[in-house]
Amino acid sequence: MQEFINQFFDVGFMVDHFDEVLEGFWVTIQLSIISGILALIWGLILATLRQLPGKAAMPVRFVTIAYIDVFRGIPLLILILIIAGGVPALEFLPESLRLPQWFGKKDNFWFGVLAITITYGAYMAEVYRSGIESVPGGQMEAARSLGMSHGQAMRSVILPQAVRKVIAPLLNDFIALTKDTTLVSVIALSEVTLVANDIQSETFNSSALMLGALMFLALTLPLARLVDKLIAREQGRFTRGAPRMEAL
Amino acid sequence: MESASDGGSMVSLQGVHKRFGDLEVLRGVNLEIKKGEVVCVLGPSGSGKSTLLRCVNLLEPPEEGDIHLEQRSICRGPGSGRGEQGWELDFVRQRVGIVFQQFNLFPHKSALENVTLAQEKVLDRPKGEARTKGTELLERVGLGEKMNEYPERLSGGQQQRVAIARALAMDPHVMLFDEVTSALDPELVKEVLDVMRELAEEGMTMMVVTHEIGFAREVADRVIFMDGGVIVEEGPPAQVLENPREERTKKFLGLVLER
């Protein structure tokens, strides 16, 4: 038993390496927030493109759907490796794109951001879509009947209702995204996993990794509770709203 | 009160056909509505009356035939094949207001915001002007007190009156009413019909799909009876409702009035 505790929950060991692990976790948080915001925006753009009406927009819809299908189907880990190994080799790109060093962050950080945004943008596009489709068809009809264009109706009528309905599932995706940032450790980004794993390799003690896991819990548990709260609130909302119009 | 014969043609339909897949909902409808006229459309469910109404503002553009609004063709009819590009959407939507059975108010906007949103977005009215107009209209439909309430806090009748005010805010030349009292509790029907009656008295051109025979008898200049996607019978309310010529009309009225 004592051996088990020493291996995984050595408090003294955790205290000794706390600053190191926390520094790694800070990179994890930065990676999560930047990728998370970009994925939220990119997903909304994808979902909007997917809903463009009319024959003329058919190629756009097709490409968008193909994108979403492809990137939901590719493991994020492979995508990270493809981008980190491939982009620097593209000689035609300017160096600032091949080896981005923006805002004092190294290229592997930005490759991670790119891969996560591409993948989670696809996931979040599907979440937005479910929100858009849950808005009764009569809402679009009413807005268009008042003379609004499709774009105006989307912006002022459909999306505000749709986004409100999907805040909780989006937050769920964000929690998953946060955990998936650990995959960027494979391209040598010193985030929490890599830092803690290096400590384990040197000391044969898993407590640093366990500390990293605990830091994740400190972040994800409150978020999970927030999701529950939002879902409960959403269920009490618009309960007297008009039912979906018979779509003939 | 303007009489029906004052104006020229407001809406005119020639040989309008509408299909949904294999189902032909409208099978050649011809109809002429004059400026200031109030036309009530009656008929059993599935007779195509709602579709007819939705054709007039191009929510359901017809596949065949043509529709003129204020003497201008608003759809190029068969084989125009250009989707929305072939339809005069802006021209139509600026002149035709519609009120739906299910109200379709914007649930995330207050009553007043429901009435001002399209004024600002579509007509580019300044916020102050849109608010003044919105307030005026909500007072007119008896909801001056409820301006800042959200739809979920309003009764069905109140919601429907907001929806009427919302459509009127765009200064329409024609108003379409699609079974606007059918989703209401019986005691709330009158407050909505009263607003519509007033509108008719002020000379608004109106096309009203309804099951309210009493309203049709009292307010309509003309009653149209539809069945199976065609107009079976039309004429002044007294004639169509009291002395229908067609068997189908008699049967329908018998069933409705029996209730």
Short mmCIF file of C-alpha atoms in Angstrom, two decimals:
data_model
loop_
_atom_site.label_atom_id
_atom_site.label_comp_id
_atom_site.label_asym_id
_atom_site.label_seq_id
_atom_site.Cartn_x
_atom_site.Cartn_y
_atom_site.Cartn_z
CA MET A 1 0.00 0.00 0.00
CA GLN A 2 2.79 2.37 0.98
CA GLU A 3 4.50 1.55 -2.29
CA PHE A 4 1.34 2.42 -4.18
CA ILE A 5 1.07 5.77 -2.41
CA ASN A 6 4.73 6.53 -2.99
CA GLN A 7 4.40 5.75 -6.66
CA PHE A 8 1.29 7.82 -7.37
CA PHE A 9 0.56 10.16 -4.49
CA ASP A 10 3.90 11.18 -3.00
CA VAL A 11 2.90 14.57 -1.59
CA GLY A 12 6.44 15.68 -0.88
CA PHE A 13 7.39 14.80 -4.43
CA MET A 14 4.41 16.72 -5.79
CA VAL A 15 5.35 19.80 -3.76
CA ASP A 16 8.94 19.60 -5.02
CA HIS A 17 7.85 19.50 -8.66
CA PHE A 18 4.77 21.66 -8.33
CA ASP A 19 6.16 24.77 -10.01
CA GLU A 20 7.51 22.79 -12.94
CA VAL A 21 4.24 20.97 -13.56
CA LEU A 22 2.22 24.15 -13.10
CA GLU A 23 4.34 25.89 -15.71
CA GLY A 24 3.52 23.07 -18.08
CA PHE A 25 -0.16 23.33 -17.17
CA TRP A 26 -0.08 27.05 -17.90
CA VAL A 27 0.98 26.19 -21.47
CA THR A 28 -1.91 23.70 -21.58
CA ILE A 29 -4.34 26.43 -20.53
CA GLN A 30 -3.01 28.88 -23.12
CA LEU A 31 -3.23 26.23 -25.80
CA SER A 32 -6.78 25.33 -24.71
CA ILE A 33 -8.08 28.88 -24.63
CA ILE A 34 -6.57 30.01 -27.92
CA SER A 35 -7.57 26.83 -29.78
CA GLY A 36 -10.94 26.84 -28.05
CA ILE A 37 -11.81 30.36 -29.14
CA LEU A 38 -10.59 29.78 -32.68
CA ALA A 39 -12.51 26.48 -32.91
CA LEU A 40 -15.70 28.21 -31.66
CA ILE A 41 -15.39 30.86 -34.37
CA TRP A 42 -14.32 28.45 -37.11
CA GLY A 43 -17.12 26.04 -36.22
CA LEU A 44 -19.69 28.83 -36.43
CA ILE A 45 -18.38 29.86 -39.84
CA LEU A 46 -18.56 26.24 -41.06
CA ALA A 47 -22.08 25.79 -39.72
CA THR A 48 -23.23 29.01 -41.39
CA LEU A 49 -21.68 28.02 -44.72
CA ARG A 50 -23.39 24.67 -44.46
CA GLN A 51 -26.78 26.37 -44.12
CA LEU A 52 -26.45 28.69 -47.13
CA PRO A 53 -29.63 28.36 -49.21
CA GLY A 54 -30.14 27.97 -52.90
CA LYS A 55 -28.60 26.18 -55.84
CA ALA A 56 -25.73 28.63 -56.21
CA ALA A 57 -24.36 27.74 -52.79
CA MET A 58 -24.39 24.01 -53.44
CA PRO A 59 -20.60 23.71 -54.03
CA VAL A 60 -19.98 25.61 -50.79
CA ARG A 61 -22.30 23.31 -48.87
CA PHE A 62 -20.70 20.25 -50.42
CA VAL A 63 -17.15 21.33 -49.58
CA THR A 64 -18.19 22.25 -46.03
CA ILE A 65 -19.86 18.90 -45.43
CA ALA A 66 -16.82 17.07 -46.87
CA TYR A 67 -14.52 19.07 -44.59
CA ILE A 68 -16.58 18.27 -41.51
CA ASP A 69 -16.77 14.57 -42.36
CA VAL A 70 -13.05 14.29 -43.07
CA PHE A 71 -11.76 16.07 -40.01
CA ARG A 72 -14.16 14.40 -37.64
CA GLY A 73 -12.85 11.12 -38.99
CA ILE A 74 -9.11 11.76 -38.69
CA PRO A 75 -7.40 11.23 -35.33
CA LEU A 76 -6.15 14.52 -33.96
CA LEU A 77 -2.79 12.90 -33.14
CA ILE A 78 -2.14 12.06 -36.78
CA LEU A 79 -3.17 15.55 -37.85
CA ILE A 80 -0.76 17.10 -35.35
CA LEU A 81 2.09 14.98 -36.72
CA ILE A 82 1.16 15.74 -40.33
CA ILE A 83 1.10 19.49 -39.72
CA ALA A 84 4.21 19.68 -37.56
CA GLY A 85 6.19 17.48 -39.91
CA GLY A 86 4.79 18.86 -43.14
CA VAL A 87 4.28 22.59 -42.86
CA PRO A 88 7.95 23.47 -42.12
CA ALA A 89 8.91 21.56 -45.29
CA LEU A 90 6.71 23.69 -47.55
CA GLU A 91 9.39 25.86 -49.11
CA PHE A 92 6.93 28.11 -50.95
CA LEU A 93 5.52 29.43 -47.67
CA PRO A 94 7.18 32.45 -46.07
CA GLU A 95 9.18 31.59 -43.01
CA SER A 96 6.69 33.32 -40.70
CA LEU A 97 4.12 30.68 -41.69
CA ARG A 98 6.46 27.70 -42.00
CA LEU A 99 7.93 28.30 -38.57
CA PRO A 100 5.52 30.66 -36.81
CA GLN A 101 6.90 32.38 -33.72
CA TRP A 102 3.95 34.64 -32.94
CA PHE A 103 3.48 36.29 -29.55
CA GLY A 104 6.62 34.69 -28.16
CA LYS A 105 5.25 31.18 -28.72
CA LYS A 106 7.24 28.63 -30.68
CA ASP A 107 6.15 26.91 -33.88
CA ASN A 108 5.05 23.67 -32.22
CA PHE A 109 2.58 25.64 -30.09
CA TRP A 110 1.01 27.14 -33.22
CA PHE A 111 0.99 23.82 -35.06
CA GLY A 112 -0.93 22.45 -32.09
CA VAL A 113 -3.37 25.36 -32.25
CA LEU A 114 -3.87 24.79 -35.98
CA ALA A 115 -4.50 21.05 -35.66
CA ILE A 116 -6.89 21.42 -32.73
CA THR A 117 -8.79 24.27 -34.42
CA ILE A 118 -9.17 22.26 -37.64
CA THR A 119 -10.48 19.20 -35.79
CA TYR A 120 -12.61 20.84 -33.13
CA GLY A 121 -13.97 23.37 -35.62
CA ALA A 122 -15.51 20.37 -37.39
CA TYR A 123 -16.95 18.99 -34.14
CA MET A 124 -18.34 22.34 -33.08
CA ALA A 125 -19.84 22.97 -36.53
CA GLU A 126 -21.99 19.91 -35.93
CA VAL A 127 -23.04 21.22 -32.53
CA TYR A 128 -24.00 24.58 -34.01
CA ARG A 129 -25.88 22.78 -36.75
CA SER A 130 -27.99 20.90 -34.24
CA GLY A 131 -28.77 24.26 -32.64
CA ILE A 132 -29.70 25.90 -35.92
CA GLU A 133 -31.90 22.98 -36.89
CA SER A 134 -33.68 23.07 -33.54
CA VAL A 135 -34.96 26.58 -34.25
CA PRO A 136 -38.48 26.18 -35.67
CA GLY A 137 -38.74 26.72 -39.43
CA GLY A 138 -41.36 29.38 -38.83
CA GLN A 139 -38.67 31.68 -37.43
CA MET A 140 -36.84 31.86 -40.74
CA GLU A 141 -40.15 32.24 -42.58
CA ALA A 142 -41.23 35.08 -40.34
CA ALA A 143 -37.90 36.88 -40.72
CA ARG A 144 -37.83 36.44 -44.50
CA SER A 145 -41.46 37.54 -44.78
CA LEU A 146 -40.50 40.79 -43.09
CA GLY A 147 -38.02 41.38 -45.90
CA MET A 148 -34.84 40.26 -44.17
CA SER A 149 -32.22 38.55 -46.31
CA HIS A 150 -31.09 35.04 -45.43
CA GLY A 151 -27.96 36.50 -43.86
CA GLN A 152 -29.85 39.07 -41.80
CA ALA A 153 -32.30 36.42 -40.61
CA MET A 154 -29.44 34.12 -39.64
CA ARG A 155 -27.61 36.83 -37.74
CA SER A 156 -30.49 38.47 -35.92
CA VAL A 157 -33.03 35.69 -35.54
CA ILE A 158 -31.70 32.16 -36.01
CA LEU A 159 -28.16 32.20 -34.59
CA PRO A 160 -28.97 34.04 -31.33
CA GLN A 161 -31.54 31.35 -30.55
CA ALA A 162 -29.39 28.50 -31.84
CA VAL A 163 -26.25 29.49 -29.92
CA ARG A 164 -28.19 29.85 -26.69
CA LYS A 165 -29.41 26.30 -27.07
CA VAL A 166 -25.95 24.82 -27.66
CA ILE A 167 -23.81 26.63 -25.10
CA ALA A 168 -23.78 23.53 -22.90
CA PRO A 169 -22.76 21.04 -25.62
CA LEU A 170 -20.15 23.52 -26.88
CA LEU A 171 -18.72 23.70 -23.40
CA ASN A 172 -18.63 19.90 -23.34
CA ASP A 173 -16.58 19.98 -26.52
CA PHE A 174 -14.32 22.54 -24.91
CA ILE A 175 -13.68 20.19 -22.00
CA ALA A 176 -12.76 17.43 -24.45
CA LEU A 177 -10.54 19.87 -26.35
CA THR A 178 -8.72 20.82 -23.17
CA LYS A 179 -7.85 17.19 -22.55
CA ASP A 180 -6.84 16.62 -26.17
CA THR A 181 -4.23 19.40 -25.96
CA THR A 182 -2.06 16.79 -24.24
CA LEU A 183 -1.57 15.20 -27.67
CA VAL A 184 0.56 18.17 -28.69
CA SER A 185 3.24 16.76 -26.38
CA VAL A 186 4.23 14.44 -29.25
CA ILE A 187 5.73 17.39 -31.11
CA ALA A 188 7.79 18.36 -28.08
CA LEU A 189 5.60 21.15 -26.74
CA SER A 190 6.39 21.47 -23.05
CA GLU A 191 2.83 21.34 -21.82
CA VAL A 192 1.81 19.54 -18.68
CA THR A 193 1.98 15.99 -20.05
CA LEU A 194 5.46 16.30 -21.49
CA VAL A 195 6.82 18.04 -18.42
CA ALA A 196 5.35 15.48 -16.05
CA ASN A 197 6.33 12.54 -18.22
CA ASP A 198 9.93 13.74 -18.34
CA ILE A 199 9.94 13.87 -14.56
CA GLN A 200 8.60 10.33 -14.44
CA SER A 201 11.29 9.12 -16.85
CA GLU A 202 13.99 10.58 -14.67
CA THR A 203 12.65 9.55 -11.27
CA PHE A 204 10.47 6.51 -11.99
CA ASN A 205 7.81 8.21 -9.88
CA SER A 206 4.34 8.84 -11.33
CA SER A 207 3.29 11.47 -8.83
CA ALA A 208 4.12 14.34 -11.17
CA LEU A 209 1.82 12.90 -13.84
CA MET A 210 -0.80 12.39 -11.17
CA LEU A 211 -0.37 16.03 -10.19
CA GLY A 212 -0.96 17.00 -13.81
CA ALA A 213 -4.12 14.89 -13.82
CA LEU A 214 -5.31 16.62 -10.65
CA MET A 215 -4.73 20.01 -12.26
CA PHE A 216 -6.95 18.91 -15.12
CA LEU A 217 -9.65 17.91 -12.68
CA ALA A 218 -9.43 21.29 -11.00
CA LEU A 219 -10.26 22.80 -14.39
CA THR A 220 -12.71 20.30 -15.86
CA LEU A 221 -14.87 19.48 -12.82
CA PRO A 222 -16.15 23.05 -12.35
CA LEU A 223 -16.75 23.25 -16.11
CA ALA A 224 -18.74 20.02 -16.00
CA ARG A 225 -20.89 21.38 -13.18
CA LEU A 226 -21.41 24.58 -15.20
CA VAL A 227 -22.60 22.48 -18.14
CA ASP A 228 -25.18 20.78 -15.90
CA LYS A 229 -26.40 24.12 -14.67
CA LEU A 230 -26.71 25.53 -18.17
CA ILE A 231 -28.63 22.46 -19.33
CA ALA A 232 -31.02 22.77 -16.42
CA ARG A 233 -31.56 26.45 -17.19
CA GLU A 234 -32.05 25.79 -20.89
CA GLN A 235 -34.76 23.27 -20.19
CA GLY A 236 -36.76 25.93 -18.40
CA ARG A 237 -36.49 28.29 -21.35
CA PHE A 238 -38.88 29.16 -24.14
CA THR A 239 -41.15 26.38 -23.00
CA ARG A 240 -44.11 28.31 -24.34
CA GLY A 241 -42.44 29.04 -27.66
CA ALA A 242 -44.33 28.29 -30.81
CA PRO A 243 -44.11 24.70 -32.01
CA ARG A 244 -42.29 23.88 -35.20
CA MET A 245 -44.28 24.96 -38.20
CA GLU A 246 -45.54 22.14 -40.36
CA ALA A 247 -42.84 21.96 -43.03
CA LEU A 248 -44.75 21.09 -46.15
CA MET B 1 -64.49 53.03 -45.24
CA GLU B 2 -63.26 52.56 -48.77
CA SER B 3 -65.35 50.35 -50.92
CA ALA B 4 -63.83 47.47 -52.78
CA SER B 5 -64.22 48.96 -56.21
CA ASP B 6 -62.11 52.04 -55.46
CA GLY B 7 -58.74 50.65 -56.34
CA GLY B 8 -57.06 48.93 -59.22
CA SER B 9 -55.73 45.41 -59.10
CA MET B 10 -53.59 44.68 -56.07
CA VAL B 11 -52.98 40.96 -56.41
CA SER B 12 -53.71 38.88 -59.45
CA LEU B 13 -53.08 35.17 -59.93
CA GLN B 14 -53.22 33.48 -63.31
CA GLY B 15 -53.22 29.71 -63.62
CA VAL B 16 -51.15 29.14 -60.51
CA HIS B 17 -49.97 25.58 -59.93
CA LYS B 18 -47.99 24.36 -56.94
CA ARG B 19 -46.67 20.87 -56.34
CA PHE B 20 -44.95 19.28 -53.40
CA GLY B 21 -43.36 16.21 -54.96
CA ASP B 22 -46.17 14.20 -56.50
CA LEU B 23 -48.83 16.11 -54.65
CA GLU B 24 -50.40 18.91 -56.65
CA VAL B 25 -51.69 21.30 -54.02
CA LEU B 26 -52.80 24.09 -56.35
CA ARG B 27 -54.23 23.08 -59.73
CA GLY B 28 -54.66 26.27 -61.63
CA VAL B 29 -55.93 29.11 -59.49
CA ASN B 30 -57.11 32.39 -61.00
CA LEU B 31 -57.87 35.22 -58.65
CA GLU B 32 -58.07 38.97 -58.74
CA ILE B 33 -57.96 41.11 -55.60
CA LYS B 34 -58.57 44.85 -55.79
CA LYS B 35 -57.00 47.51 -53.67
CA GLY B 36 -58.81 47.80 -50.36
CA GLU B 37 -60.66 44.54 -50.79
CA VAL B 38 -61.01 42.01 -47.98
CA VAL B 39 -61.13 38.45 -49.28
CA CYS B 40 -61.76 35.50 -46.98
CA VAL B 41 -60.65 32.08 -48.17
CA LEU B 42 -62.55 29.11 -46.79
CA GLY B 43 -62.14 25.43 -47.41
CA PRO B 44 -61.44 22.07 -45.82
CA SER B 45 -57.94 21.29 -44.63
CA GLY B 46 -55.70 20.22 -47.48
CA SER B 47 -57.68 22.29 -49.97
CA GLY B 48 -54.64 24.44 -50.72
CA LYS B 49 -55.80 27.68 -49.12
CA SER B 50 -52.72 28.19 -46.96
CA THR B 51 -50.46 27.33 -49.87
CA LEU B 52 -52.32 29.86 -52.00
CA LEU B 53 -51.60 32.52 -49.41
CA ARG B 54 -47.95 31.51 -49.15
CA CYS B 55 -47.63 31.72 -52.92
CA VAL B 56 -48.63 35.37 -52.86
CA ASN B 57 -45.59 36.35 -50.79
CA LEU B 58 -43.38 33.73 -52.46
CA LEU B 59 -42.82 31.64 -49.35
CA GLU B 60 -43.96 28.89 -51.72
CA PRO B 61 -43.21 30.12 -55.23
CA PRO B 62 -45.54 28.52 -57.77
CA GLU B 63 -44.17 26.21 -60.46
CA GLU B 64 -46.61 27.32 -63.10
CA GLY B 65 -48.65 30.40 -63.79
CA ASP B 66 -47.95 33.95 -62.80
CA ILE B 67 -48.71 36.28 -59.96
CA HIS B 68 -48.91 40.04 -60.31
CA LEU B 69 -48.58 42.38 -57.40
CA GLU B 70 -49.59 45.96 -58.15
CA GLN B 71 -49.52 45.03 -61.82
CA ARG B 72 -45.97 43.72 -61.72
CA SER B 73 -45.12 40.08 -62.35
CA ILE B 74 -43.41 38.69 -59.28
CA CYS B 75 -42.43 35.26 -60.59
CA ARG B 76 -41.39 34.32 -64.04
CA GLY B 77 -43.42 31.15 -63.91
CA PRO B 78 -42.50 27.85 -65.55
CA GLY B 79 -38.91 27.07 -66.33
CA SER B 80 -37.51 30.38 -65.17
CA GLY B 81 -35.26 27.96 -63.34
CA ARG B 82 -33.29 30.62 -61.60
CA GLY B 83 -34.50 30.05 -58.07
CA GLU B 84 -34.70 33.13 -55.95
CA GLN B 85 -33.09 35.19 -58.70
CA GLY B 86 -36.25 34.78 -60.78
CA TRP B 87 -38.53 36.05 -58.03
CA GLU B 88 -39.11 39.61 -57.01
CA LEU B 89 -38.50 38.86 -53.36
CA ASP B 90 -37.64 42.35 -52.20
CA PHE B 91 -40.49 43.95 -54.12
CA VAL B 92 -42.96 41.43 -52.68
CA ARG B 93 -41.77 41.36 -49.09
CA GLN B 94 -41.78 45.13 -48.83
CA ARG B 95 -45.42 45.23 -49.86
CA VAL B 96 -46.91 42.06 -48.42
CA GLY B 97 -47.22 41.37 -44.71
CA ILE B 98 -48.13 37.94 -43.37
CA VAL B 99 -49.39 36.71 -40.02
CA PHE B 100 -49.01 33.00 -39.24
CA GLN B 101 -51.11 30.48 -37.37
CA GLN B 102 -48.24 29.83 -34.94
CA PHE B 103 -47.38 33.55 -34.44
CA ASN B 104 -43.66 32.91 -35.02
CA LEU B 105 -42.61 35.78 -32.80
CA PHE B 106 -38.88 35.97 -32.12
CA PRO B 107 -38.64 34.47 -28.61
CA HIS B 108 -35.34 36.16 -27.76
CA LYS B 109 -36.76 39.63 -28.44
CA SER B 110 -39.25 41.68 -26.44
CA ALA B 111 -42.60 42.60 -27.99
CA LEU B 112 -41.26 46.00 -29.00
CA GLU B 113 -38.02 44.55 -30.38
CA ASN B 114 -40.09 42.11 -32.43
CA VAL B 115 -41.79 45.10 -34.03
CA THR B 116 -38.65 47.21 -34.52
CA LEU B 117 -36.11 44.61 -35.70
CA ALA B 118 -37.06 44.47 -39.38
CA GLN B 119 -37.76 48.21 -39.50
CA GLU B 120 -34.13 48.82 -38.61
CA LYS B 121 -32.58 45.98 -40.61
CA VAL B 122 -34.71 46.14 -43.74
CA LEU B 123 -36.02 49.70 -43.97
CA ASP B 124 -32.95 51.27 -42.32
CA ARG B 125 -35.16 53.29 -40.02
CA PRO B 126 -33.26 55.03 -37.22
CA LYS B 127 -33.74 53.36 -33.84
CA GLY B 128 -35.82 56.22 -32.43
CA GLU B 129 -38.17 56.31 -35.37
CA ALA B 130 -38.60 52.52 -35.32
CA ARG B 131 -39.39 52.63 -31.61
CA THR B 132 -41.95 55.39 -32.05
CA LYS B 133 -43.64 53.45 -34.82
CA GLY B 134 -43.45 50.22 -32.81
CA THR B 135 -44.92 51.82 -29.71
CA GLU B 136 -47.71 53.36 -31.73
CA LEU B 137 -48.61 50.04 -33.34
CA LEU B 138 -48.47 48.07 -30.11
CA GLU B 139 -50.77 50.64 -28.50
CA ARG B 140 -53.07 50.34 -31.45
CA VAL B 141 -53.40 46.59 -30.95
CA GLY B 142 -53.98 47.19 -27.25
CA LEU B 143 -50.55 46.10 -25.98
CA GLY B 144 -49.02 49.42 -24.91
CA GLU B 145 -48.53 47.96 -21.43
CA LYS B 146 -46.78 44.82 -22.67
CA MET B 147 -44.13 46.40 -24.87
CA ASN B 148 -41.17 45.10 -22.91
CA GLU B 149 -42.49 41.62 -22.23
CA TYR B 150 -40.98 38.61 -23.95
CA PRO B 151 -43.28 36.43 -26.05
CA GLU B 152 -43.19 33.54 -23.56
CA ARG B 153 -44.90 35.80 -21.03
CA LEU B 154 -47.73 36.74 -23.37
CA SER B 155 -50.96 34.85 -24.05
CA GLY B 156 -51.58 33.44 -27.51
CA GLY B 157 -53.95 36.29 -28.35
CA GLN B 158 -51.43 38.87 -27.22
CA GLN B 159 -48.65 37.17 -29.18
CA GLN B 160 -50.78 37.16 -32.29
CA ARG B 161 -51.52 40.87 -31.90
CA VAL B 162 -47.79 41.56 -31.59
CA ALA B 163 -47.32 39.55 -34.79
CA ILE B 164 -49.91 41.75 -36.54
CA ALA B 165 -48.16 44.89 -35.29
CA ARG B 166 -44.83 43.48 -36.46
CA ALA B 167 -46.17 42.98 -39.98
CA LEU B 168 -47.85 46.41 -40.03
CA ALA B 169 -44.61 48.10 -39.02
CA MET B 170 -43.28 47.46 -42.51
CA ASP B 171 -46.10 49.54 -44.05
CA PRO B 172 -47.47 46.70 -46.17
CA HIS B 173 -49.90 47.28 -49.00
CA VAL B 174 -51.46 43.84 -48.56
CA MET B 175 -51.86 41.76 -45.43
CA LEU B 176 -52.12 37.97 -45.50
CA PHE B 177 -53.63 36.12 -42.54
CA ASP B 178 -53.02 32.37 -42.40
CA GLU B 179 -55.51 30.82 -39.98
CA VAL B 180 -54.37 33.28 -37.37
CA THR B 181 -56.96 32.29 -34.77
CA SER B 182 -56.73 28.50 -35.18
CA ALA B 183 -54.06 28.03 -32.52
CA LEU B 184 -55.84 30.24 -29.99
CA ASP B 185 -58.00 29.34 -27.04
CA PRO B 186 -61.61 30.24 -27.89
CA GLU B 187 -61.78 33.15 -25.46
CA LEU B 188 -58.77 34.80 -27.11
CA VAL B 189 -60.10 34.68 -30.66
CA LYS B 190 -62.17 37.85 -30.45
CA GLU B 191 -59.33 40.17 -29.47
CA VAL B 192 -57.43 39.16 -32.59
CA LEU B 193 -60.45 39.34 -34.90
CA ASP B 194 -61.25 42.81 -33.52
CA VAL B 195 -57.84 44.07 -34.58
CA MET B 196 -58.32 42.59 -38.03
CA ARG B 197 -61.81 44.08 -38.33
CA GLU B 198 -60.41 47.52 -37.55
CA LEU B 199 -57.68 47.05 -40.13
CA ALA B 200 -60.29 46.14 -42.74
CA GLU B 201 -62.30 49.23 -41.90
CA GLU B 202 -59.25 51.38 -42.45
CA GLY B 203 -59.06 50.13 -46.01
CA MET B 204 -56.24 47.59 -45.83
CA THR B 205 -56.21 45.03 -48.63
CA MET B 206 -56.51 41.68 -46.87
CA MET B 207 -56.45 38.03 -47.79
CA VAL B 208 -57.71 35.99 -44.87
CA VAL B 209 -57.58 32.21 -44.69
CA THR B 210 -59.95 31.37 -41.88
CA HIS B 211 -62.47 29.01 -40.36
CA GLU B 212 -64.30 31.92 -38.70
CA ILE B 213 -67.48 31.98 -40.78
CA GLY B 214 -68.90 34.82 -38.68
CA PHE B 215 -65.88 36.99 -39.38
CA ALA B 216 -66.10 36.23 -43.10
CA ARG B 217 -69.78 37.07 -43.20
CA GLU B 218 -69.29 40.35 -41.41
CA VAL B 219 -65.98 41.67 -42.73
CA ALA B 220 -65.28 40.13 -46.12
CA ASP B 221 -66.10 41.89 -49.36
CA ARG B 222 -65.80 38.54 -51.06
CA VAL B 223 -65.64 34.94 -49.95
CA ILE B 224 -63.73 32.26 -51.79
CA PHE B 225 -64.36 28.58 -51.25
CA MET B 226 -61.50 26.26 -52.18
CA ASP B 227 -61.38 22.51 -52.45
CA GLY B 228 -58.90 20.13 -54.06
CA GLY B 229 -56.53 22.91 -55.09
CA VAL B 230 -59.03 24.97 -57.07
CA ILE B 231 -61.48 27.76 -56.35
CA VAL B 232 -64.86 26.08 -56.30
CA GLU B 233 -67.02 29.10 -55.69
CA GLU B 234 -66.63 32.80 -55.01
CA GLY B 235 -68.86 35.78 -54.45
CA PRO B 236 -70.17 38.18 -51.84
CA PRO B 237 -70.41 36.59 -48.38
CA ALA B 238 -74.18 36.71 -48.35
CA GLN B 239 -74.34 34.66 -51.50
CA VAL B 240 -71.58 32.11 -50.86
CA LEU B 241 -72.38 31.59 -47.21
CA GLU B 242 -76.19 31.74 -47.31
CA ASN B 243 -76.96 30.43 -50.78
CA PRO B 244 -74.02 28.41 -52.03
CA ARG B 245 -74.46 27.08 -55.54
CA GLU B 246 -71.96 24.26 -55.38
CA GLU B 247 -72.58 20.97 -53.64
CA ARG B 248 -69.09 20.92 -52.08
CA THR B 249 -69.58 24.38 -50.60
CA LYS B 250 -72.92 23.37 -49.11
CA LYS B 251 -71.43 20.26 -47.60
CA PHE B 252 -68.48 22.13 -46.09
CA LEU B 253 -70.62 24.91 -44.65
CA GLY B 254 -73.00 22.33 -43.27
CA LEU B 255 -70.15 20.63 -41.42
CA VAL B 256 -68.67 23.88 -40.14
CA LEU B 257 -71.87 25.57 -39.01
CA GLU B 258 -73.14 22.42 -37.33
CA ARG B 259 -70.48 22.74 -34.62
#
